[in-house]
Protein backbone atom coordinates (compact mmCIF):
# COMPACT_ATOMS: atom_id res chain seq x y z
CA UNK A 1 0.00 0.00 0.00
CA UNK A 2 1.42 3.38 -1.02
CA UNK A 3 0.90 6.61 0.90
CA UNK A 4 1.39 10.12 -0.43
CA UNK A 5 1.37 13.43 1.42
CA UNK A 6 -0.62 16.46 0.30
CA UNK A 7 1.10 19.84 0.13
CA UNK A 8 -0.85 20.91 3.23
CA UNK A 9 0.22 17.84 5.21
CA UNK A 10 3.84 18.31 4.16
CA UNK A 11 3.87 21.93 5.27
CA UNK A 12 2.08 21.15 8.54
CA UNK A 13 4.57 18.46 9.48
CA UNK A 14 7.64 20.44 8.41
CA UNK A 15 7.38 22.95 11.30
CA UNK A 16 8.37 25.85 9.09
CA UNK A 17 7.99 29.54 9.78
CA UNK A 18 4.92 31.24 8.27
CA UNK A 19 7.23 33.57 6.33
CA UNK A 20 8.58 30.53 4.47
CA UNK A 21 5.18 29.45 3.19
CA UNK A 22 4.74 30.10 -0.56
CA UNK A 23 2.52 33.06 -1.55
CA UNK A 24 -0.24 30.82 -2.87
CA UNK A 25 -0.50 28.90 0.39
CA UNK A 26 -3.75 29.57 2.27
CA UNK A 27 -3.48 27.58 5.50
CA UNK A 28 -4.21 29.64 8.59
CA UNK A 29 -5.19 32.80 6.73
CA UNK A 30 -8.45 34.59 7.56
CA UNK A 31 -11.07 34.38 4.81
CA UNK A 32 -12.67 37.54 3.46
CA UNK A 33 -16.06 36.99 1.81
CA UNK A 34 -17.30 39.42 -0.84
CA UNK A 35 -21.02 39.36 -1.63
CA UNK A 36 -22.83 41.06 -4.50
CA UNK A 37 -26.46 40.95 -5.62
CA UNK A 38 -27.39 41.22 -9.30
CA UNK A 39 -30.73 41.07 -11.08
CA UNK A 40 -31.82 40.00 -14.53
CA UNK A 41 -33.10 43.14 -16.22
CA UNK A 42 -32.83 45.51 -19.15
CA UNK A 43 -29.05 45.86 -18.77
CA UNK A 44 -28.27 42.25 -17.83
CA UNK A 45 -30.31 40.04 -20.12
CA UNK A 46 -28.27 39.50 -23.30
CA UNK A 47 -25.13 37.55 -24.18
CA UNK A 48 -21.94 39.49 -23.29
CA UNK A 49 -23.74 41.84 -20.87
CA UNK A 50 -21.61 42.35 -17.78
CA UNK A 51 -22.20 43.20 -14.13
CA UNK A 52 -19.49 44.73 -11.96
CA UNK A 53 -19.65 42.72 -8.75
CA UNK A 54 -17.02 44.18 -6.41
CA UNK A 55 -13.49 45.54 -6.24
CA UNK A 56 -10.86 43.36 -4.59
CA UNK A 57 -7.66 45.04 -3.33
CA UNK A 58 -4.16 43.93 -4.29
CA UNK A 59 -2.74 40.93 -2.47
CA UNK A 60 -5.95 38.88 -2.30
CA UNK A 61 -5.89 35.20 -3.28
CA UNK A 62 -9.21 33.68 -4.44
CA UNK A 63 -10.58 30.60 -2.70
CA UNK A 64 -12.79 29.09 -5.42
CA UNK A 65 -13.94 26.14 -3.32
CA UNK A 66 -15.69 28.60 -0.97
CA UNK A 67 -17.23 30.68 -3.79
CA UNK A 68 -20.73 30.26 -5.23
CA UNK A 69 -23.80 31.85 -6.80
CA UNK A 70 -27.26 31.50 -5.25
CA UNK A 71 -30.09 32.48 -7.56
CA UNK A 72 -33.74 32.55 -8.50
CA UNK A 73 -34.77 30.86 -11.75
CA UNK A 74 -33.24 33.18 -14.39
CA UNK A 75 -34.93 31.51 -17.36
CA UNK A 76 -34.80 28.57 -19.74
CA UNK A 77 -31.06 28.98 -20.36
CA UNK A 78 -28.91 31.50 -18.52
CA UNK A 79 -25.22 30.95 -17.84
CA UNK A 80 -22.63 33.38 -16.55
CA UNK A 81 -18.86 33.48 -16.28
CA UNK A 82 -17.10 35.11 -13.33
CA UNK A 83 -13.81 36.86 -13.90
CA UNK A 84 -12.22 40.24 -14.55
CA UNK A 85 -12.14 42.65 -17.47
CA UNK A 86 -8.80 41.08 -18.48
CA UNK A 87 -10.05 37.48 -18.21
CA UNK A 88 -13.86 37.22 -18.09
CA UNK A 89 -13.94 33.58 -16.97
CA UNK A 90 -10.81 33.19 -14.83
CA UNK A 91 -12.79 32.36 -11.66
CA UNK A 92 -15.76 30.37 -13.01
CA UNK A 93 -17.08 29.23 -16.38
CA UNK A 94 -20.67 28.47 -17.37
CA UNK A 95 -22.45 28.84 -14.04
CA UNK A 96 -26.06 27.94 -14.77
CA UNK A 97 -28.70 30.26 -13.34
CA UNK A 98 -31.51 28.46 -15.19
CA UNK A 99 -32.83 26.85 -12.01
CA UNK A 100 -33.13 28.33 -8.53
CA UNK A 101 -30.44 27.13 -6.14
CA UNK A 102 -26.77 27.43 -5.28
CA UNK A 103 -23.99 26.65 -7.76
CA UNK A 104 -20.32 26.37 -6.78
CA UNK A 105 -17.61 28.03 -8.86
CA UNK A 106 -15.90 25.68 -11.34
CA UNK A 107 -14.08 25.64 -14.63
CA UNK A 108 -12.08 28.85 -14.33
CA UNK A 109 -8.30 28.71 -14.67
CA UNK A 110 -7.98 29.99 -11.11
CA UNK A 111 -10.16 27.16 -9.80
CA UNK A 112 -7.10 24.94 -10.23
CA UNK A 113 -4.25 27.45 -9.78
CA UNK A 114 -5.40 30.58 -7.91
CA UNK A 115 -3.34 33.73 -8.44
CA UNK A 116 -3.31 36.69 -6.06
CA UNK A 117 -4.41 40.09 -7.32
CA UNK A 118 -1.52 42.46 -7.97
CA UNK A 119 -3.66 45.60 -8.02
CA UNK A 120 -7.22 46.59 -7.17
CA UNK A 121 -9.30 44.32 -9.40
CA UNK A 122 -12.96 44.55 -10.40
CA UNK A 123 -14.65 41.14 -10.41
CA UNK A 124 -17.38 40.86 -13.06
CA UNK A 125 -20.14 38.49 -14.13
CA UNK A 126 -20.61 38.10 -17.89
CA UNK A 127 -23.70 36.57 -19.50
CA UNK A 128 -22.43 33.65 -21.59
CA UNK A 129 -25.62 32.03 -22.89
CA UNK A 130 -29.23 33.09 -22.58
CA UNK A 131 -32.69 32.06 -23.73
CA UNK A 132 -36.02 33.38 -22.39
CA UNK A 133 -34.68 35.38 -19.43
CA UNK A 134 -36.80 35.99 -16.32
CA UNK A 135 -36.79 39.75 -15.71
CA UNK A 136 -36.36 40.60 -12.05
CA UNK A 137 -34.76 37.31 -11.01
CA UNK A 138 -32.02 37.88 -8.42
CA UNK A 139 -28.65 36.24 -7.87
CA UNK A 140 -26.14 36.62 -5.06
CA UNK A 141 -22.51 36.02 -5.88
CA UNK A 142 -20.29 35.07 -2.93
CA UNK A 143 -16.57 34.96 -3.45
CA UNK A 144 -13.94 34.12 -0.87
CA UNK A 145 -10.39 35.49 -0.72
CA UNK A 146 -7.47 35.37 1.68
CA UNK A 147 -4.98 38.18 2.17
CA UNK A 148 -1.43 37.12 1.38
CSV table of N, CA and C in Angstrom, one decimal:
chain,number,residue,atom,x,y,z
A,1,UNK,N,0.8,-1.2,0.0
A,1,UNK,CA,0.0,0.0,0.0
A,1,UNK,C,0.9,1.2,0.0
A,2,UNK,N,0.6,2.1,-0.9
A,2,UNK,CA,1.4,3.4,-1.0
A,2,UNK,C,0.7,4.5,-0.3
A,3,UNK,N,1.5,5.4,0.2
A,3,UNK,CA,0.9,6.6,0.9
A,3,UNK,C,1.6,7.8,0.4
A,4,UNK,N,0.8,8.8,0.0
A,4,UNK,CA,1.4,10.1,-0.4
A,4,UNK,C,1.0,11.2,0.5
A,5,UNK,N,1.7,12.3,0.6
A,5,UNK,CA,1.4,13.4,1.4
A,5,UNK,C,0.9,14.6,0.6
A,6,UNK,N,-0.2,15.3,1.0
A,6,UNK,CA,-0.6,16.5,0.3
A,6,UNK,C,0.3,17.6,0.6
A,7,UNK,N,0.2,18.7,-0.1
A,7,UNK,CA,1.1,19.8,0.1
A,7,UNK,C,0.8,20.4,1.5
A,8,UNK,N,-0.5,20.4,1.9
A,8,UNK,CA,-0.8,20.9,3.2
A,8,UNK,C,-0.2,20.1,4.3
A,9,UNK,N,-0.4,18.7,4.2
A,9,UNK,CA,0.2,17.8,5.2
A,9,UNK,C,1.7,18.0,5.3
A,10,UNK,N,2.4,18.1,4.2
A,10,UNK,CA,3.8,18.3,4.2
A,10,UNK,C,4.2,19.6,4.9
A,11,UNK,N,3.5,20.7,4.6
A,11,UNK,CA,3.9,21.9,5.3
A,11,UNK,C,3.5,21.9,6.8
A,12,UNK,N,2.5,21.2,7.1
A,12,UNK,CA,2.1,21.1,8.5
A,12,UNK,C,3.1,20.3,9.3
A,13,UNK,N,3.6,19.3,8.8
A,13,UNK,CA,4.6,18.5,9.5
A,13,UNK,C,6.0,18.9,9.4
A,14,UNK,N,6.3,19.9,8.6
A,14,UNK,CA,7.6,20.4,8.4
A,14,UNK,C,8.0,21.4,9.5
A,15,UNK,N,7.1,22.0,10.3
A,15,UNK,CA,7.4,23.0,11.3
A,15,UNK,C,8.2,24.1,10.8
A,16,UNK,N,7.7,24.7,9.7
A,16,UNK,CA,8.4,25.8,9.1
A,16,UNK,C,7.7,27.1,9.6
A,17,UNK,N,8.5,28.2,9.4
A,17,UNK,CA,8.0,29.5,9.8
A,17,UNK,C,6.9,30.0,8.8
A,18,UNK,N,6.0,30.7,9.2
A,18,UNK,CA,4.9,31.2,8.3
A,18,UNK,C,5.5,32.0,7.1
A,19,UNK,N,6.6,32.8,7.4
A,19,UNK,CA,7.2,33.6,6.3
A,19,UNK,C,7.8,32.7,5.2
A,20,UNK,N,8.0,31.4,5.5
A,20,UNK,CA,8.6,30.5,4.5
A,20,UNK,C,7.5,29.9,3.6
A,21,UNK,N,6.3,30.1,3.9
A,21,UNK,CA,5.2,29.4,3.2
A,21,UNK,C,5.0,30.2,1.9
A,22,UNK,N,4.9,29.5,0.7
A,22,UNK,CA,4.7,30.1,-0.6
A,22,UNK,C,3.5,31.0,-0.6
A,23,UNK,N,3.6,32.1,-1.5
A,23,UNK,CA,2.5,33.1,-1.6
A,23,UNK,C,1.1,32.5,-1.8
A,24,UNK,N,1.1,31.4,-2.5
A,24,UNK,CA,-0.2,30.8,-2.9
A,24,UNK,C,-0.8,29.9,-1.8
A,25,UNK,N,-0.1,29.8,-0.7
A,25,UNK,CA,-0.5,28.9,0.4
A,25,UNK,C,-1.5,29.6,1.3
A,26,UNK,N,-2.6,28.9,1.6
A,26,UNK,CA,-3.8,29.6,2.3
A,26,UNK,C,-4.0,29.1,3.7
A,27,UNK,N,-3.2,28.1,4.2
A,27,UNK,CA,-3.5,27.6,5.5
A,27,UNK,C,-3.3,28.6,6.6
A,28,UNK,N,-4.3,28.7,7.4
A,28,UNK,CA,-4.2,29.6,8.6
A,28,UNK,C,-4.5,31.1,8.3
A,29,UNK,N,-4.9,31.4,7.1
A,29,UNK,CA,-5.2,32.8,6.7
A,29,UNK,C,-6.7,33.1,6.9
A,30,UNK,N,-7.0,34.3,7.4
A,30,UNK,CA,-8.5,34.6,7.6
A,30,UNK,C,-9.1,34.8,6.2
A,31,UNK,N,-10.3,34.3,6.1
A,31,UNK,CA,-11.1,34.4,4.8
A,31,UNK,C,-11.9,35.7,4.8
A,32,UNK,N,-11.8,36.4,3.7
A,32,UNK,CA,-12.7,37.5,3.5
A,32,UNK,C,-13.7,37.2,2.4
A,33,UNK,N,-15.0,37.4,2.7
A,33,UNK,CA,-16.1,37.0,1.8
A,33,UNK,C,-16.7,38.3,1.2
A,34,UNK,N,-16.7,38.3,-0.1
A,34,UNK,CA,-17.3,39.4,-0.8
A,34,UNK,C,-18.7,38.9,-1.3
A,35,UNK,N,-19.7,39.7,-1.2
A,35,UNK,CA,-21.0,39.4,-1.6
A,35,UNK,C,-21.6,40.5,-2.5
A,36,UNK,N,-22.2,40.1,-3.6
A,36,UNK,CA,-22.8,41.1,-4.5
A,36,UNK,C,-24.1,40.5,-5.0
A,37,UNK,N,-25.2,41.4,-5.1
A,37,UNK,CA,-26.5,40.9,-5.6
A,37,UNK,C,-26.6,41.6,-7.0
A,38,UNK,N,-27.1,40.7,-7.9
A,38,UNK,CA,-27.4,41.2,-9.3
A,38,UNK,C,-28.8,40.8,-9.7
A,39,UNK,N,-29.4,41.4,-10.6
A,39,UNK,CA,-30.7,41.1,-11.1
A,39,UNK,C,-30.8,41.0,-12.6
A,40,UNK,N,-31.6,40.1,-13.1
A,40,UNK,CA,-31.8,40.0,-14.5
A,40,UNK,C,-32.7,41.2,-14.9
A,41,UNK,N,-32.3,42.0,-15.8
A,41,UNK,CA,-33.1,43.1,-16.2
A,41,UNK,C,-32.7,43.7,-17.5
A,42,UNK,N,-33.1,44.9,-17.8
A,42,UNK,CA,-32.8,45.5,-19.2
A,42,UNK,C,-31.4,45.6,-19.5
A,43,UNK,N,-30.5,45.7,-18.5
A,43,UNK,CA,-29.0,45.9,-18.8
A,43,UNK,C,-28.3,44.6,-18.5
A,44,UNK,N,-28.9,43.5,-18.1
A,44,UNK,CA,-28.3,42.3,-17.8
A,44,UNK,C,-29.2,41.1,-18.3
A,45,UNK,N,-29.4,41.1,-19.6
A,45,UNK,CA,-30.3,40.0,-20.1
A,45,UNK,C,-30.0,39.6,-21.5
A,46,UNK,N,-28.7,39.9,-22.0
A,46,UNK,CA,-28.3,39.5,-23.3
A,46,UNK,C,-26.8,39.0,-23.2
A,47,UNK,N,-26.5,38.1,-24.1
A,47,UNK,CA,-25.1,37.6,-24.2
A,47,UNK,C,-24.1,38.7,-24.2
A,48,UNK,N,-23.1,38.5,-23.5
A,48,UNK,CA,-21.9,39.5,-23.3
A,48,UNK,C,-22.2,40.7,-22.4
A,49,UNK,N,-23.5,40.8,-21.9
A,49,UNK,CA,-23.7,41.8,-20.9
A,49,UNK,C,-22.9,41.5,-19.7
A,50,UNK,N,-22.4,42.6,-19.0
A,50,UNK,CA,-21.6,42.3,-17.8
A,50,UNK,C,-22.2,43.1,-16.6
A,51,UNK,N,-21.8,42.6,-15.4
A,51,UNK,CA,-22.2,43.2,-14.1
A,51,UNK,C,-20.9,43.3,-13.3
A,52,UNK,N,-20.6,44.5,-12.9
A,52,UNK,CA,-19.5,44.7,-12.0
A,52,UNK,C,-19.9,44.3,-10.6
A,53,UNK,N,-19.2,43.3,-10.0
A,53,UNK,CA,-19.6,42.7,-8.7
A,53,UNK,C,-19.0,43.4,-7.5
A,54,UNK,N,-17.7,43.5,-7.5
A,54,UNK,CA,-17.0,44.2,-6.4
A,54,UNK,C,-15.6,44.4,-6.8
A,55,UNK,N,-14.9,45.3,-6.0
A,55,UNK,CA,-13.5,45.5,-6.2
A,55,UNK,C,-12.7,44.9,-5.1
A,56,UNK,N,-11.7,44.1,-5.5
A,56,UNK,CA,-10.9,43.4,-4.6
A,56,UNK,C,-9.5,44.1,-4.6
A,57,UNK,N,-9.0,44.4,-3.4
A,57,UNK,CA,-7.7,45.0,-3.3
A,57,UNK,C,-6.5,44.1,-3.7
A,58,UNK,N,-5.4,44.7,-4.0
A,58,UNK,CA,-4.2,43.9,-4.3
A,58,UNK,C,-3.8,43.0,-3.1
A,59,UNK,N,-3.2,41.9,-3.5
A,59,UNK,CA,-2.7,40.9,-2.5
A,59,UNK,C,-3.8,40.0,-2.0
A,60,UNK,N,-4.9,39.8,-2.7
A,60,UNK,CA,-5.9,38.9,-2.3
A,60,UNK,C,-5.9,37.6,-3.2
A,61,UNK,N,-5.9,36.5,-2.6
A,61,UNK,CA,-5.9,35.2,-3.3
A,61,UNK,C,-7.3,34.6,-3.3
A,62,UNK,N,-7.9,34.3,-4.4
A,62,UNK,CA,-9.2,33.7,-4.4
A,62,UNK,C,-9.2,32.3,-3.9
A,63,UNK,N,-10.3,31.9,-3.2
A,63,UNK,CA,-10.6,30.6,-2.7
A,63,UNK,C,-11.8,30.1,-3.4
A,64,UNK,N,-11.6,29.5,-4.6
A,64,UNK,CA,-12.8,29.1,-5.4
A,64,UNK,C,-13.7,28.1,-4.8
A,65,UNK,N,-13.1,27.2,-3.9
A,65,UNK,CA,-13.9,26.1,-3.3
A,65,UNK,C,-14.9,26.7,-2.3
A,66,UNK,N,-14.8,28.0,-1.9
A,66,UNK,CA,-15.7,28.6,-1.0
A,66,UNK,C,-16.6,29.6,-1.7
A,67,UNK,N,-16.5,29.7,-3.0
A,67,UNK,CA,-17.2,30.7,-3.8
A,67,UNK,C,-18.4,30.1,-4.5
A,68,UNK,N,-19.5,30.8,-4.6
A,68,UNK,CA,-20.7,30.3,-5.2
A,68,UNK,C,-21.7,31.4,-5.7
A,69,UNK,N,-22.7,31.0,-6.4
A,69,UNK,CA,-23.8,31.8,-6.8
A,69,UNK,C,-25.1,31.2,-6.4
A,70,UNK,N,-25.9,32.0,-5.6
A,70,UNK,CA,-27.3,31.5,-5.2
A,70,UNK,C,-28.3,32.4,-6.0
A,71,UNK,N,-29.2,31.7,-6.7
A,71,UNK,CA,-30.1,32.5,-7.6
A,71,UNK,C,-31.5,32.0,-7.6
A,72,UNK,N,-32.4,32.9,-8.1
A,72,UNK,CA,-33.7,32.6,-8.5
A,72,UNK,C,-33.6,31.9,-9.9
A,73,UNK,N,-34.7,31.4,-10.4
A,73,UNK,CA,-34.8,30.9,-11.8
A,73,UNK,C,-34.6,32.0,-12.7
A,74,UNK,N,-33.5,32.1,-13.5
A,74,UNK,CA,-33.2,33.2,-14.4
A,74,UNK,C,-33.8,32.9,-15.8
A,75,UNK,N,-34.3,31.8,-16.1
A,75,UNK,CA,-34.9,31.5,-17.4
A,75,UNK,C,-34.5,30.2,-17.9
A,76,UNK,N,-35.0,29.9,-19.1
A,76,UNK,CA,-34.8,28.6,-19.7
A,76,UNK,C,-33.3,28.2,-19.8
A,77,UNK,N,-32.5,29.1,-20.3
A,77,UNK,CA,-31.1,29.0,-20.4
A,77,UNK,C,-30.5,30.3,-19.9
A,78,UNK,N,-29.6,30.3,-19.0
A,78,UNK,CA,-28.9,31.5,-18.5
A,78,UNK,C,-27.6,31.1,-17.8
A,79,UNK,N,-26.5,31.3,-18.5
A,79,UNK,CA,-25.2,30.9,-17.8
A,79,UNK,C,-24.3,32.2,-17.8
A,80,UNK,N,-23.5,32.3,-16.7
A,80,UNK,CA,-22.6,33.4,-16.5
A,80,UNK,C,-21.2,32.9,-16.3
A,81,UNK,N,-20.3,33.7,-16.6
A,81,UNK,CA,-18.9,33.5,-16.3
A,81,UNK,C,-18.5,34.5,-15.2
A,82,UNK,N,-17.6,34.2,-14.3
A,82,UNK,CA,-17.1,35.1,-13.3
A,82,UNK,C,-15.6,35.3,-13.6
A,83,UNK,N,-15.2,36.6,-13.7
A,83,UNK,CA,-13.8,36.9,-13.9
A,83,UNK,C,-13.5,38.3,-13.7
A,84,UNK,N,-12.6,38.8,-14.6
A,84,UNK,CA,-12.2,40.2,-14.6
A,84,UNK,C,-12.3,40.8,-16.0
A,85,UNK,N,-12.1,42.1,-16.1
A,85,UNK,CA,-12.1,42.7,-17.5
A,85,UNK,C,-11.0,42.1,-18.3
A,86,UNK,N,-9.9,41.7,-17.7
A,86,UNK,CA,-8.8,41.1,-18.5
A,86,UNK,C,-9.0,39.6,-18.8
A,87,UNK,N,-9.8,38.9,-18.0
A,87,UNK,CA,-10.1,37.5,-18.2
A,87,UNK,C,-11.4,37.2,-17.7
A,88,UNK,N,-12.4,37.3,-18.5
A,88,UNK,CA,-13.9,37.2,-18.1
A,88,UNK,C,-14.3,35.9,-17.4
A,89,UNK,N,-13.5,34.8,-17.6
A,89,UNK,CA,-13.9,33.6,-17.0
A,89,UNK,C,-12.8,32.9,-16.1
A,90,UNK,N,-11.9,33.7,-15.6
A,90,UNK,CA,-10.8,33.2,-14.8
A,90,UNK,C,-11.2,32.5,-13.5
A,91,UNK,N,-12.4,32.9,-12.9
A,91,UNK,CA,-12.8,32.4,-11.7
A,91,UNK,C,-13.8,31.2,-11.8
A,92,UNK,N,-14.7,31.4,-12.8
A,92,UNK,CA,-15.8,30.4,-13.0
A,92,UNK,C,-16.3,30.5,-14.4
A,93,UNK,N,-16.6,29.3,-15.0
A,93,UNK,CA,-17.1,29.2,-16.4
A,93,UNK,C,-18.4,28.5,-16.4
A,94,UNK,N,-19.4,29.1,-17.1
A,94,UNK,CA,-20.7,28.5,-17.4
A,94,UNK,C,-21.5,28.1,-16.2
A,95,UNK,N,-21.6,29.1,-15.2
A,95,UNK,CA,-22.5,28.8,-14.0
A,95,UNK,C,-23.9,29.0,-14.5
A,96,UNK,N,-24.7,27.9,-14.3
A,96,UNK,CA,-26.1,27.9,-14.8
A,96,UNK,C,-27.0,28.6,-13.7
A,97,UNK,N,-27.7,29.6,-14.2
A,97,UNK,CA,-28.7,30.3,-13.3
A,97,UNK,C,-30.1,29.9,-13.8
A,98,UNK,N,-30.2,28.9,-14.6
A,98,UNK,CA,-31.5,28.5,-15.2
A,98,UNK,C,-32.5,28.0,-14.1
A,99,UNK,N,-32.0,27.3,-13.1
A,99,UNK,CA,-32.8,26.8,-12.0
A,99,UNK,C,-32.4,27.5,-10.7
A,100,UNK,N,-33.4,27.7,-9.8
A,100,UNK,CA,-33.1,28.3,-8.5
A,100,UNK,C,-32.3,27.4,-7.7
A,101,UNK,N,-31.3,27.9,-7.0
A,101,UNK,CA,-30.4,27.1,-6.1
A,101,UNK,C,-29.1,27.8,-6.0
A,102,UNK,N,-28.1,27.0,-5.5
A,102,UNK,CA,-26.8,27.4,-5.3
A,102,UNK,C,-25.8,26.6,-6.1
A,103,UNK,N,-24.9,27.3,-6.9
A,103,UNK,CA,-24.0,26.6,-7.8
A,103,UNK,C,-22.6,27.1,-7.4
A,104,UNK,N,-21.7,26.1,-7.1
A,104,UNK,CA,-20.3,26.4,-6.8
A,104,UNK,C,-19.5,26.8,-8.0
A,105,UNK,N,-18.5,27.6,-7.8
A,105,UNK,CA,-17.6,28.0,-8.9
A,105,UNK,C,-16.9,26.8,-9.4
A,106,UNK,N,-16.7,26.7,-10.7
A,106,UNK,CA,-15.9,25.7,-11.3
A,106,UNK,C,-15.5,26.1,-12.7
A,107,UNK,N,-14.5,25.5,-13.3
A,107,UNK,CA,-14.1,25.6,-14.6
A,107,UNK,C,-13.1,26.8,-14.9
A,108,UNK,N,-13.0,27.8,-14.1
A,108,UNK,CA,-12.1,28.8,-14.3
A,108,UNK,C,-10.6,28.4,-14.1
A,109,UNK,N,-9.7,29.1,-14.8
A,109,UNK,CA,-8.3,28.7,-14.7
A,109,UNK,C,-7.8,28.8,-13.2
A,110,UNK,N,-8.4,29.8,-12.5
A,110,UNK,CA,-8.0,30.0,-11.1
A,110,UNK,C,-8.7,29.0,-10.1
A,111,UNK,N,-9.6,28.2,-10.6
A,111,UNK,CA,-10.2,27.2,-9.8
A,111,UNK,C,-9.1,26.1,-9.5
A,112,UNK,N,-8.2,25.9,-10.4
A,112,UNK,CA,-7.1,24.9,-10.2
A,112,UNK,C,-5.8,25.6,-9.6
A,113,UNK,N,-5.5,26.8,-10.2
A,113,UNK,CA,-4.3,27.4,-9.8
A,113,UNK,C,-4.5,28.9,-9.5
A,114,UNK,N,-5.1,29.2,-8.3
A,114,UNK,CA,-5.4,30.6,-7.9
A,114,UNK,C,-4.2,31.5,-7.9
A,115,UNK,N,-4.4,32.7,-8.4
A,115,UNK,CA,-3.3,33.7,-8.4
A,115,UNK,C,-3.8,35.0,-7.7
A,116,UNK,N,-3.0,35.5,-6.8
A,116,UNK,CA,-3.3,36.7,-6.1
A,116,UNK,C,-3.4,37.9,-7.0
A,117,UNK,N,-4.3,38.8,-6.6
A,117,UNK,CA,-4.4,40.1,-7.3
A,117,UNK,C,-3.2,40.9,-7.1
A,118,UNK,N,-2.7,41.6,-8.1
A,118,UNK,CA,-1.5,42.5,-8.0
A,118,UNK,C,-1.9,43.9,-7.9
A,119,UNK,N,-3.1,44.2,-8.1
A,119,UNK,CA,-3.7,45.6,-8.0
A,119,UNK,C,-5.1,45.5,-7.7
A,120,UNK,N,-5.8,46.6,-7.4
A,120,UNK,CA,-7.2,46.6,-7.2
A,120,UNK,C,-7.9,46.0,-8.4
A,121,UNK,N,-8.7,45.1,-8.3
A,121,UNK,CA,-9.3,44.3,-9.4
A,121,UNK,C,-10.8,44.3,-9.3
A,122,UNK,N,-11.5,44.7,-10.4
A,122,UNK,CA,-13.0,44.5,-10.4
A,122,UNK,C,-13.3,43.1,-10.9
A,123,UNK,N,-14.1,42.5,-10.1
A,123,UNK,CA,-14.6,41.1,-10.4
A,123,UNK,C,-16.0,41.4,-11.1
A,124,UNK,N,-16.2,40.7,-12.2
A,124,UNK,CA,-17.4,40.9,-13.1
A,124,UNK,C,-18.1,39.5,-13.3
A,125,UNK,N,-19.4,39.6,-13.6
A,125,UNK,CA,-20.1,38.5,-14.1
A,125,UNK,C,-20.5,38.8,-15.6
A,126,UNK,N,-20.3,37.9,-16.5
A,126,UNK,CA,-20.6,38.1,-17.9
A,126,UNK,C,-21.6,37.1,-18.3
A,127,UNK,N,-22.7,37.5,-19.0
A,127,UNK,CA,-23.7,36.6,-19.5
A,127,UNK,C,-23.0,35.8,-20.6
A,128,UNK,N,-23.0,34.5,-20.6
A,128,UNK,CA,-22.4,33.6,-21.6
A,128,UNK,C,-23.5,33.1,-22.6
A,129,UNK,N,-24.5,32.5,-22.0
A,129,UNK,CA,-25.6,32.0,-22.9
A,129,UNK,C,-26.9,32.4,-22.2
A,130,UNK,N,-27.9,32.6,-23.1
A,130,UNK,CA,-29.2,33.1,-22.6
A,130,UNK,C,-30.3,32.7,-23.5
A,131,UNK,N,-31.5,32.3,-23.0
A,131,UNK,CA,-32.7,32.1,-23.7
A,131,UNK,C,-33.9,32.2,-22.8
A,132,UNK,N,-34.8,33.1,-23.2
A,132,UNK,CA,-36.0,33.4,-22.4
A,132,UNK,C,-35.7,33.8,-20.9
A,133,UNK,N,-35.0,34.9,-20.8
A,133,UNK,CA,-34.7,35.4,-19.4
A,133,UNK,C,-35.9,35.8,-18.6
A,134,UNK,N,-35.8,35.6,-17.3
A,134,UNK,CA,-36.8,36.0,-16.3
A,134,UNK,C,-36.4,37.3,-15.7
A,135,UNK,N,-37.1,38.4,-16.2
A,135,UNK,CA,-36.8,39.8,-15.7
A,135,UNK,C,-37.1,39.8,-14.2
A,136,UNK,N,-36.2,40.4,-13.5
A,136,UNK,CA,-36.4,40.6,-12.1
A,136,UNK,C,-35.8,39.5,-11.2
A,137,UNK,N,-35.4,38.4,-11.8
A,137,UNK,CA,-34.8,37.3,-11.0
A,137,UNK,C,-33.5,37.8,-10.4
A,138,UNK,N,-33.2,37.4,-9.2
A,138,UNK,CA,-32.0,37.9,-8.4
A,138,UNK,C,-31.0,36.8,-8.3
A,139,UNK,N,-29.7,37.2,-8.2
A,139,UNK,CA,-28.7,36.2,-7.9
A,139,UNK,C,-27.7,36.9,-6.9
A,140,UNK,N,-27.2,36.1,-6.0
A,140,UNK,CA,-26.1,36.6,-5.1
A,140,UNK,C,-24.9,35.9,-5.3
A,141,UNK,N,-23.8,36.6,-5.6
A,141,UNK,CA,-22.5,36.0,-5.9
A,141,UNK,C,-21.7,36.2,-4.6
A,142,UNK,N,-21.2,35.1,-4.1
A,142,UNK,CA,-20.3,35.1,-2.9
A,142,UNK,C,-18.9,34.6,-3.4
A,143,UNK,N,-17.9,35.4,-3.1
A,143,UNK,CA,-16.6,35.0,-3.5
A,143,UNK,C,-15.6,35.2,-2.3
A,144,UNK,N,-14.9,34.1,-2.0
A,144,UNK,CA,-13.9,34.1,-0.9
A,144,UNK,C,-12.5,34.4,-1.3
A,145,UNK,N,-11.8,35.2,-0.5
A,145,UNK,CA,-10.4,35.5,-0.7
A,145,UNK,C,-9.6,35.4,0.6
A,146,UNK,N,-8.3,35.2,0.5
A,146,UNK,CA,-7.5,35.4,1.7
A,146,UNK,C,-6.4,36.4,1.3
A,147,UNK,N,-6.0,37.2,2.3
A,147,UNK,CA,-5.0,38.2,2.2
A,147,UNK,C,-3.6,37.5,2.3
A,148,UNK,N,-2.8,37.7,1.3
A,148,UNK,CA,-1.4,37.1,1.4
A,148,UNK,C,-0.4,38.2,1.7
